Short mmCIF file of C-alpha atoms in Angstrom, two decimals:
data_model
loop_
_atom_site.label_atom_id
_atom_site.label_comp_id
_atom_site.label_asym_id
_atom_site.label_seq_id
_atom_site.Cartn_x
_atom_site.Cartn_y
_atom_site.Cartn_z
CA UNK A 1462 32.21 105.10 97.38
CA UNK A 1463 34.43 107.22 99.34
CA UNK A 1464 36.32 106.45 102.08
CA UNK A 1465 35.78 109.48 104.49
CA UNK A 1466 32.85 109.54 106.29
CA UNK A 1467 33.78 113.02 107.97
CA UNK A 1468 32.21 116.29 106.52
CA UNK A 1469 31.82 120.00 107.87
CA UNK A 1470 29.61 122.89 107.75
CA UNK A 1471 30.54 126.43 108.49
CA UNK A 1472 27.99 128.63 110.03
CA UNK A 1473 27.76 132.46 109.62
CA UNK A 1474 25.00 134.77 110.73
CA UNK A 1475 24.34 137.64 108.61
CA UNK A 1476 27.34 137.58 107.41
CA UNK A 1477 29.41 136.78 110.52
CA UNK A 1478 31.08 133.35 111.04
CA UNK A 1479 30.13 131.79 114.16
CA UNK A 1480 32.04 128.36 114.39
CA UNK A 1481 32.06 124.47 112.23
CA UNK A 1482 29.80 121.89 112.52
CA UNK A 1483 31.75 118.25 111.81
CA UNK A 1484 29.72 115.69 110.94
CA UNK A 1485 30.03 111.76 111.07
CA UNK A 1486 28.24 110.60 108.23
CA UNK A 1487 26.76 106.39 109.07
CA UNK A 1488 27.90 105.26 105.43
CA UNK A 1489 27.18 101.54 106.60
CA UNK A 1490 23.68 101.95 107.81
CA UNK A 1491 22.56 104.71 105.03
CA UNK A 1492 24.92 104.35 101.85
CA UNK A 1493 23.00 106.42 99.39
CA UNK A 1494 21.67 108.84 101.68
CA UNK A 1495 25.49 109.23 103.46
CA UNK A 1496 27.06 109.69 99.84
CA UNK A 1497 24.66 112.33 98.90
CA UNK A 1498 25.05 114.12 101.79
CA UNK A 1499 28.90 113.52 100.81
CA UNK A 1500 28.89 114.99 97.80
CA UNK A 1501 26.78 117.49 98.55
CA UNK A 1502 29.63 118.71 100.59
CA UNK A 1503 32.16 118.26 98.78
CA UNK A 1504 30.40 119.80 95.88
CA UNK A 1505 31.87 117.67 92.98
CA UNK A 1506 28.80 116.59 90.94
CA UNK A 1507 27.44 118.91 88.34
CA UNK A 1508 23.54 119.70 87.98
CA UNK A 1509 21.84 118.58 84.93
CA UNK A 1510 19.65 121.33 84.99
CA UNK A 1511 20.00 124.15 82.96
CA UNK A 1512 22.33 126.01 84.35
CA UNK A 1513 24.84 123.64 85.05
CA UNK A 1514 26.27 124.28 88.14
CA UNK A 1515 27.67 122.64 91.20
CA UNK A 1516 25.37 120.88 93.47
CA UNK A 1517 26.37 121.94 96.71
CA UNK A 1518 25.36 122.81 100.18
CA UNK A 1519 27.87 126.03 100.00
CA UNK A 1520 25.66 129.01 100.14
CA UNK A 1521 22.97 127.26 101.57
CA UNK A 1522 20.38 129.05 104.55
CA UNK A 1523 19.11 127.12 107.62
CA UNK A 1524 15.37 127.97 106.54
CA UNK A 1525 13.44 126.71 108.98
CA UNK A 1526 14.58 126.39 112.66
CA UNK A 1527 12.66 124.82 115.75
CA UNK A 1528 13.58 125.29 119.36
CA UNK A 1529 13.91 122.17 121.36
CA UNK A 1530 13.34 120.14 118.05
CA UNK A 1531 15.53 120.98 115.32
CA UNK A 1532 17.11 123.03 112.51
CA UNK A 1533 16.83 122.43 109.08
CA UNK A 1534 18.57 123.07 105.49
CA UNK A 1535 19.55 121.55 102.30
CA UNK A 1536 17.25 123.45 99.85
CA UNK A 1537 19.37 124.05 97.45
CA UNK A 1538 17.33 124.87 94.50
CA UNK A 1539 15.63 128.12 96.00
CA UNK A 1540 17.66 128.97 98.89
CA UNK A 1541 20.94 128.76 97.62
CA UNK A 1542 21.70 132.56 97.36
CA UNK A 1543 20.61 135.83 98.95
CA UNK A 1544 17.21 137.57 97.47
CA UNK A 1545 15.53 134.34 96.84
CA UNK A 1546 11.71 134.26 97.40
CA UNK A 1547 10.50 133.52 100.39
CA UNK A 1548 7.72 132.14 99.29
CA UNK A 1549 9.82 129.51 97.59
CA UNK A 1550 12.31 128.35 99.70
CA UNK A 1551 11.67 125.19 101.73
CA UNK A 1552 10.28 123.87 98.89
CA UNK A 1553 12.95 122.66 96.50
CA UNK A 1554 15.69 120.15 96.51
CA UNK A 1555 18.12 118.31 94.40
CA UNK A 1556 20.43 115.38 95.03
CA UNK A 1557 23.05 113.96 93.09
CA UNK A 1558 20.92 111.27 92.17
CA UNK A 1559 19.25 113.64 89.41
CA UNK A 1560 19.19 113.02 85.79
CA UNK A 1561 17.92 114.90 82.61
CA UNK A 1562 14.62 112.48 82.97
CA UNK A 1563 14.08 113.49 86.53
CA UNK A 1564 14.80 116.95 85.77
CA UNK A 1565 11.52 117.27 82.91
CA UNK A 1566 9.89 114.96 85.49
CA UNK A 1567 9.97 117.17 88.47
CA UNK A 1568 9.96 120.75 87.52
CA UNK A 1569 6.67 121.44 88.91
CA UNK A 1570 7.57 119.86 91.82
CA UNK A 1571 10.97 121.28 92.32
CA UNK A 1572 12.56 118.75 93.85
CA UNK A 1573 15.12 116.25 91.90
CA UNK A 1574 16.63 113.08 91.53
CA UNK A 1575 13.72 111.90 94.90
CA UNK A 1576 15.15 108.73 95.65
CA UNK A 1577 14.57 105.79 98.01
CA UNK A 1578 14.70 105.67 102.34
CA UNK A 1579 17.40 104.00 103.92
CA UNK A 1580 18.06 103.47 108.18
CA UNK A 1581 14.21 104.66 109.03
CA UNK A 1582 15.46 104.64 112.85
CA UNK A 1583 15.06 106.47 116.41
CA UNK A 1584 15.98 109.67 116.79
CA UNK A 1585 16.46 109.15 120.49
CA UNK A 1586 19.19 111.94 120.91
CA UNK A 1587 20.01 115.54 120.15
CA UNK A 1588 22.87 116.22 117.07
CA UNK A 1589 20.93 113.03 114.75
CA UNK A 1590 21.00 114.09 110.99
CA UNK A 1591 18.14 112.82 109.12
CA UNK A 1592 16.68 113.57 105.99
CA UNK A 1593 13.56 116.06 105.26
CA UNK A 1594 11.24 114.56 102.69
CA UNK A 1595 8.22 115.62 100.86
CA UNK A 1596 5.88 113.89 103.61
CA UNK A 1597 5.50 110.50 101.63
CA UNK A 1598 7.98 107.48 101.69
CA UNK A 1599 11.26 107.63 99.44
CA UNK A 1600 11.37 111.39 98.63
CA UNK A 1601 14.92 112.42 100.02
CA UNK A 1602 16.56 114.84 97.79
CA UNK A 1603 19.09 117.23 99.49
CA UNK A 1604 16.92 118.81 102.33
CA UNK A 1605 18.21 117.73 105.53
CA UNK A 1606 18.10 118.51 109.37
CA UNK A 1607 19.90 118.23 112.69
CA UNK A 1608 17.74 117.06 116.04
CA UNK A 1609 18.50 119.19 119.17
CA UNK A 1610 16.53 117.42 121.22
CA UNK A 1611 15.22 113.57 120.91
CA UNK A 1612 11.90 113.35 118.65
CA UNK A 1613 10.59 109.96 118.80
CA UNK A 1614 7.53 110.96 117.30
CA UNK A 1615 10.06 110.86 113.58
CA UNK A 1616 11.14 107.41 114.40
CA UNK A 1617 10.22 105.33 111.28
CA UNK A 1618 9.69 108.55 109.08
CA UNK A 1619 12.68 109.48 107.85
CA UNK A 1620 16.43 108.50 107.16
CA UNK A 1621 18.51 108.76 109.86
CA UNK A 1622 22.36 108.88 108.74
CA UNK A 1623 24.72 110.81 110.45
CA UNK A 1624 25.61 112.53 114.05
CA UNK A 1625 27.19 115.75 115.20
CA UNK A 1626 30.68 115.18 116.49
CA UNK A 1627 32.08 118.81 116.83
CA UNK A 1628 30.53 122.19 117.07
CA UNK A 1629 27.82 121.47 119.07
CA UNK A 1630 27.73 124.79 120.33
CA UNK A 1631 26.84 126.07 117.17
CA UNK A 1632 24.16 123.99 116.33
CA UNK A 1633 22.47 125.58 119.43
CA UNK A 1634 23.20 128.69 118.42
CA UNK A 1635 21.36 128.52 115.24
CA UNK A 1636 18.45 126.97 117.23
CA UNK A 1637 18.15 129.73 119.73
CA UNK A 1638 18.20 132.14 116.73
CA UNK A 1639 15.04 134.58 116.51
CA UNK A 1640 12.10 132.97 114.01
CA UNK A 1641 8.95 134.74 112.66
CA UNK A 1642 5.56 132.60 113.40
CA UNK A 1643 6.63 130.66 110.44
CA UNK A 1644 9.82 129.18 111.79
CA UNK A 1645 11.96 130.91 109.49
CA UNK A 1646 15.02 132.29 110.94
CA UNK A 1647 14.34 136.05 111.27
CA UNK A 1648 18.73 136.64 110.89
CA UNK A 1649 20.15 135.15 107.07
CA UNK A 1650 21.59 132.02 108.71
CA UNK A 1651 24.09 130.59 106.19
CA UNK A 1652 26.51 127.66 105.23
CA UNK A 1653 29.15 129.74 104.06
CA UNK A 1654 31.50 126.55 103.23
CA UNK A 1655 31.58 122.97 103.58
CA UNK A 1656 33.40 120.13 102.56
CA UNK A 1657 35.13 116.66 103.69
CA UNK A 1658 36.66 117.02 107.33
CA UNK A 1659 39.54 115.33 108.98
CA UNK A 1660 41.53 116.27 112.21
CA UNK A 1661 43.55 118.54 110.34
CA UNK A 1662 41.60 121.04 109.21
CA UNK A 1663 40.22 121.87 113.26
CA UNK A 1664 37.21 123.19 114.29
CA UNK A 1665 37.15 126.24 114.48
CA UNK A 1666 34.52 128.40 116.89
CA UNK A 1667 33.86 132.18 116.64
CA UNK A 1668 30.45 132.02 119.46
CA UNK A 1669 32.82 130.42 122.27
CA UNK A 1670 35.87 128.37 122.77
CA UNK A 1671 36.95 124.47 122.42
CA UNK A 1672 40.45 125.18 123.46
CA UNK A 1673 41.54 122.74 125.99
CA UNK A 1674 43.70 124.63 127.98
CA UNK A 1675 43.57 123.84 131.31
CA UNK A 1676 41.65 120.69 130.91
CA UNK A 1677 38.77 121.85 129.79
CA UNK A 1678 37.11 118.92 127.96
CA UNK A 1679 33.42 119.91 128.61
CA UNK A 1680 30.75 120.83 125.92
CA UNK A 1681 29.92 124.42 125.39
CA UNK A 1682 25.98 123.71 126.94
CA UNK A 1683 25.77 121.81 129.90
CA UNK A 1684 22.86 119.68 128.57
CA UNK A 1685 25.16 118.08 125.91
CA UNK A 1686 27.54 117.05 127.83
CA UNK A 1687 28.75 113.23 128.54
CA UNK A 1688 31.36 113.64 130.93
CA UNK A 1689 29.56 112.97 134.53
CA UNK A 1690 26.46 112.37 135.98
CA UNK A 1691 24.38 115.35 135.91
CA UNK A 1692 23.08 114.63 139.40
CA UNK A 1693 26.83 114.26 140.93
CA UNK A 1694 27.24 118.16 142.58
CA UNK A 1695 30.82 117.22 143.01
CA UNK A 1696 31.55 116.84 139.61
CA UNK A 1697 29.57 119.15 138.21
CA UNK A 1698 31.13 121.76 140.51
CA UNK A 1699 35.02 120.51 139.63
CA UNK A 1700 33.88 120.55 135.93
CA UNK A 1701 32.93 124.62 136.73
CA UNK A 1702 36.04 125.54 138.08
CA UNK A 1703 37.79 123.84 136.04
CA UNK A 1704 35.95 125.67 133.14
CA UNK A 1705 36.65 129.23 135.21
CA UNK A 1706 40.20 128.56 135.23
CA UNK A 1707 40.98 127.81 131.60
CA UNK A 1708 39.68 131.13 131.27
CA UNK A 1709 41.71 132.76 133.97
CA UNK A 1710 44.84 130.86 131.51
CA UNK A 1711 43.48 132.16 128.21
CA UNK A 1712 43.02 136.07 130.19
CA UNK A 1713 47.07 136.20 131.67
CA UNK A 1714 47.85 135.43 127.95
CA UNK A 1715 45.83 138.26 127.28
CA UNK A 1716 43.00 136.19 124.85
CA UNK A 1717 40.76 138.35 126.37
CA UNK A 1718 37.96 137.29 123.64
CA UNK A 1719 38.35 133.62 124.27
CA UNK A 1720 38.62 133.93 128.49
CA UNK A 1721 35.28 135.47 127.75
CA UNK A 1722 33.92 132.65 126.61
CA UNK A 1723 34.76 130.54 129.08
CA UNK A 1724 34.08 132.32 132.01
CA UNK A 1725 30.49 132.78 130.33
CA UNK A 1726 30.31 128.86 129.80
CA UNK A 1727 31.24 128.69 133.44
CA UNK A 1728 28.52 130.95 134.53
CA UNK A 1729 25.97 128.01 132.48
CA UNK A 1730 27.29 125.07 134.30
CA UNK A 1731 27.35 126.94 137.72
CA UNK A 1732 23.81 128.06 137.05
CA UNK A 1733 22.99 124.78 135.29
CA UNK A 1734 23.88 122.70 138.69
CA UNK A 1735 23.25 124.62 141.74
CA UNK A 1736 21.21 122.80 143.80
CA UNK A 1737 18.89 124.18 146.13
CA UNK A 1738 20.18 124.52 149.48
CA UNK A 1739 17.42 121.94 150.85
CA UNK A 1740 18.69 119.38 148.56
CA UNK A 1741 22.66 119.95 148.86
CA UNK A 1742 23.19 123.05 151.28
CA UNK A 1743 27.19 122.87 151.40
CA UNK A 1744 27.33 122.47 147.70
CA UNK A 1745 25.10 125.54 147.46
CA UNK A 1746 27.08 127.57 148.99
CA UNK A 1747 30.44 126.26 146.79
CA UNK A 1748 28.51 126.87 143.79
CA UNK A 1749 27.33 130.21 145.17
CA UNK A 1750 31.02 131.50 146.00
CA UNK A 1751 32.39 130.04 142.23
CA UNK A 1752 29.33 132.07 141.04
CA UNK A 1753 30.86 135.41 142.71
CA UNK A 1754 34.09 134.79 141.44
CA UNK A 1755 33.19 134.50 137.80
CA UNK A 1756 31.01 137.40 138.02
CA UNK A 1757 33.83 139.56 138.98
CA UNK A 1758 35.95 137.92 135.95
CA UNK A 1759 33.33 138.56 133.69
CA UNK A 1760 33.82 141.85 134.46
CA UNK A 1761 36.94 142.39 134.33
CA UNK A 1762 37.65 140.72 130.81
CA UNK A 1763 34.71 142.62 129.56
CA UNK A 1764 36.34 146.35 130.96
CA UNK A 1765 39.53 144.61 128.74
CA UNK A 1766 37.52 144.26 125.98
CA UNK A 1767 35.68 147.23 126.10
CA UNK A 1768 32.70 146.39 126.70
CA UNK A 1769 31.80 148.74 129.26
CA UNK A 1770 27.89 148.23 130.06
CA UNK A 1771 28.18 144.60 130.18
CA UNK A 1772 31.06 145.31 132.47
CA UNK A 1773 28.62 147.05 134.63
CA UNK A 1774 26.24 144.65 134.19
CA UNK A 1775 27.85 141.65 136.07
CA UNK A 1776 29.82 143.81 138.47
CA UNK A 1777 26.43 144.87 139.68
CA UNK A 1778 25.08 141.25 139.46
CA UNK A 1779 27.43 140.53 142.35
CA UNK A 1780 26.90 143.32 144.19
CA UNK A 1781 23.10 142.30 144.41
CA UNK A 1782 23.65 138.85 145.88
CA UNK A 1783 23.49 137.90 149.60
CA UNK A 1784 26.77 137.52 151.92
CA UNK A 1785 29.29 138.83 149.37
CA UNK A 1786 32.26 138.88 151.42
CA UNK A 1787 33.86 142.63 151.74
CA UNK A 1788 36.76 142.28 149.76
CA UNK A 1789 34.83 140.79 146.52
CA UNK A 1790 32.60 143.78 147.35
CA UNK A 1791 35.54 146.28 146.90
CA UNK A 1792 36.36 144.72 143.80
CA UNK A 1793 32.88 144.80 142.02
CA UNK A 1794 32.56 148.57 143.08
CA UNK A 1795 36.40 149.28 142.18
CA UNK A 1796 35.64 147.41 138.64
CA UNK A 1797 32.33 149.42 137.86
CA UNK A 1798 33.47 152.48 138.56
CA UNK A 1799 36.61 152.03 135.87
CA UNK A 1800 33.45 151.68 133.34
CA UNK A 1801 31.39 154.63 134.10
CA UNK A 1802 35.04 156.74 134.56
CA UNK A 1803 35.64 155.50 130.66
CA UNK A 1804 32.22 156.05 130.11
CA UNK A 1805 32.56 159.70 131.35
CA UNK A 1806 29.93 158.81 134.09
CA UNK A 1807 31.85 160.66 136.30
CA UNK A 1808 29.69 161.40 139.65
CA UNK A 1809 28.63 157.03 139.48
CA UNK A 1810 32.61 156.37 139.21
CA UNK A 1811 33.30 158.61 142.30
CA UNK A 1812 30.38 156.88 143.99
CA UNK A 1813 31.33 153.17 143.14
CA UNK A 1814 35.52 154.35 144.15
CA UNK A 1815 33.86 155.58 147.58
CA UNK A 1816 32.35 152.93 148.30
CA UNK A 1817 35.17 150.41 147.15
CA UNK A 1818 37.50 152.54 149.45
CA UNK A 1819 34.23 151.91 152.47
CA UNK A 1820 34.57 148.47 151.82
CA UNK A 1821 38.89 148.31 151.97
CA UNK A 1822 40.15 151.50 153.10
CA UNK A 1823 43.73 150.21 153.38
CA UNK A 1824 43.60 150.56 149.52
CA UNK A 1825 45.70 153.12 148.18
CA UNK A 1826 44.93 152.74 144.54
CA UNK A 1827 41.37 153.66 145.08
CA UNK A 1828 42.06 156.49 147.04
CA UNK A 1829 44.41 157.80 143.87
CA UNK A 1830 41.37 157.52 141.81
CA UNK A 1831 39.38 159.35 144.22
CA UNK A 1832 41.06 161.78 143.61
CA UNK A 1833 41.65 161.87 140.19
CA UNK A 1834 37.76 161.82 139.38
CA UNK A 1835 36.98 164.63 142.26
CA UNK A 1836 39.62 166.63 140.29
CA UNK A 1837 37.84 166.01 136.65
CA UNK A 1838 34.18 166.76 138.12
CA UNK A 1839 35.96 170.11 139.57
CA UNK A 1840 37.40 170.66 135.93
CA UNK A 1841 33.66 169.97 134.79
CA UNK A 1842 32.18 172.14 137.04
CA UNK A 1843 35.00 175.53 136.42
CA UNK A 1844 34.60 174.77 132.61
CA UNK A 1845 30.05 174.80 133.06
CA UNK A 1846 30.88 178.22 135.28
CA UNK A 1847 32.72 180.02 132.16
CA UNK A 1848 30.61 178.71 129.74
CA UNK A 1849 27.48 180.46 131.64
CA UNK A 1850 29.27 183.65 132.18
CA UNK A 1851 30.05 184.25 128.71
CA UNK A 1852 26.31 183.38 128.06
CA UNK A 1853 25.88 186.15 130.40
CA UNK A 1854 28.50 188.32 129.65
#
């Protein structure tokens, strides 16, 4: 047996890659089942069946995904490939186990080279792999899935041999993906490669960042991580800013994509842990003034980026909150009105500069703009006056 016990899966989304998945694979506990799954990654054992090809998870789809519960894959006899029926897949499976025999055996069913249940454990926490079966004991084959939440009501059912150790994150984003009534992921979620893992290959994310500049150590959703005591304000209000400034690192280096995601993972913790003000009033209000600060660099790295209406979006977010101090004020309205001025929204920009300059009329930039935009809607105006006389004319 081999010695690794490491192996990863990366994710794409229609065609986009969103990040790794690294799993540690309990080869003690579940030998067979943690070999197949092995091998499967790896992709070094040839299929018996006719066409002779590779059994691997490469190519794969996550067919069937359940919020709060889990998402599963592994069918790698009909949903190996784009354009297979839909009406088939879910319903296959093949492990390295197979033989000729078992192939003639099972082609009604199929599913190949079924074999025995190993580890039939708890699956007391999210990120537990554990093998699908065909509802009856000792049916593994290749189909297998990934808890996000803990479902005791499997305990005893099925094989339990492996845990998520990176990419977290992406696990959840596969689970919050869109589903039809059947559970069947409405986007083609895909394992576009996989294989054995060790530190040296990384982890790489494309949905949000694990870079630990700045000290950030914390998972990507606040409900996964170990680090402190959810009910400790204080430390879930350090773990925030610190979050907030890795970004602010990551945005004076100009990795405008990456401060982006962790200003947005910021925004989940602060909104994760806020207490009410009848529970924990001074935290509150710490929380509440992080809360304005990350709005207004969510904004700004999204102007960078280009994103102009999601610019707007959390510029006005802080504008609608309660006792925003004047000067964050001035900045919200100073940052908005760069969007709708690229956006060609000229009368909102000369609005949102007006009332930035209301809010800090010492500020000479502002006034600059002021007048720049007054001077473009005057342009505007001359240029709809000719156009109407020559109508006219």
């Amino acid at each position: 047996m081999a010695e690794d016990s490491e192996v990863y899966l990366d994710i794409s989304i229609d065609g986009k890659p969103i990040g790794r998945i690294v799993c540690k694979l309990f080869r003690e506990k579940a030998p067979k089942t943690a070999e197949n799954f092995y091998r499967l990654c790896a992709g070094d054992v040839k299929s018996p069946l006719k066409d002779q090809q590779w059994l691997s998870y490469k190519g794969n789809s996550f067919h069937r995904v359940i919020k709060n519960f889990m998402i599963q894959a592994g069918d790698i006899v009909h949903a190996a490939q784009k354009g297979s029926s839909a009406s088939l897949i879910g319903k296959g499976g093949c492990s390295i186990y197979v033989d000729e025999e078992g192939v003639n055996m099972d082609r009604e069913s199929s599913c190949y080279g079924n074999y025995e249940d190993e580890n039939l454990g708890e699956f007391s926490e999210p990120f537990t792999l554990g093998m699908a079966n065909l509802g009856s004991p000792n049916t593994n084959n290749s189909q297998f899935f990934i808890t996000t939440y803990a479902a005791p009501h499997l305990n005893g059912k099925h094989s339990v041999f492996g845990q998520v150790i990176h990419g977290k994150s992406v696990v959840r984003t596969v689970e919050h993906s869109k589903v039809d009534s059947d559970e069947v992921p409405e986007s083609d979620i895909r394992i576009s490669d996989c294989g054995v893992w060790d530190e040296s290959k990384g982890v790489p994310l494309y949905n949000a960042s694990n870079d630990p500049i700045g000290g950030d150590v914390y998972e990507e959703y606040p409900s996964d991580d170990t680090h402190f005591n959810e009910d400790d304000f204080g430390e879930a209000l350090k773990a925030a800013n610190i979050i907030k400034e890795s970004g602010t690192v990551l945005f004076k280096k100009k990795d405008f994509t990456n401060a982006f995601f962790k200003y947005r993972k910021s925004l989940n913790y602060i909104n994760e842990y806020t207490p009410e003000p009848d529970v924990d009033r001074e935290k509150n209000e710490q929380f509440t003034v992080l809360k304005m600060k990350v709005y207004l660099n969510l904004s700004l790295v999204l102007f960078h980026l280009e994103e102009y209406d999601n610019s707007i979006t959390y510029a006005t977010y802080l504008l609608e909150m309660d006792n925003v101090p004047d000067k964050d004020q001035a900045k919200a309205h100073y940052r908005r009105g760069n969007n709708y001025l690229k956006k060609n929204r000229f009368d909102e920009a000369l609005l949102d500069y007006r009332l930035c300059k209301e809010k800090n009329p010492d500020d000479k930039v502002v006034k600059q703009r002021i007048e720049y935009v007054e001077n473009l809607i005057e342009k505007k105006k001359e240029k709809t006056r000719k156009n109407i006389s020559k109508f006219f004319s």
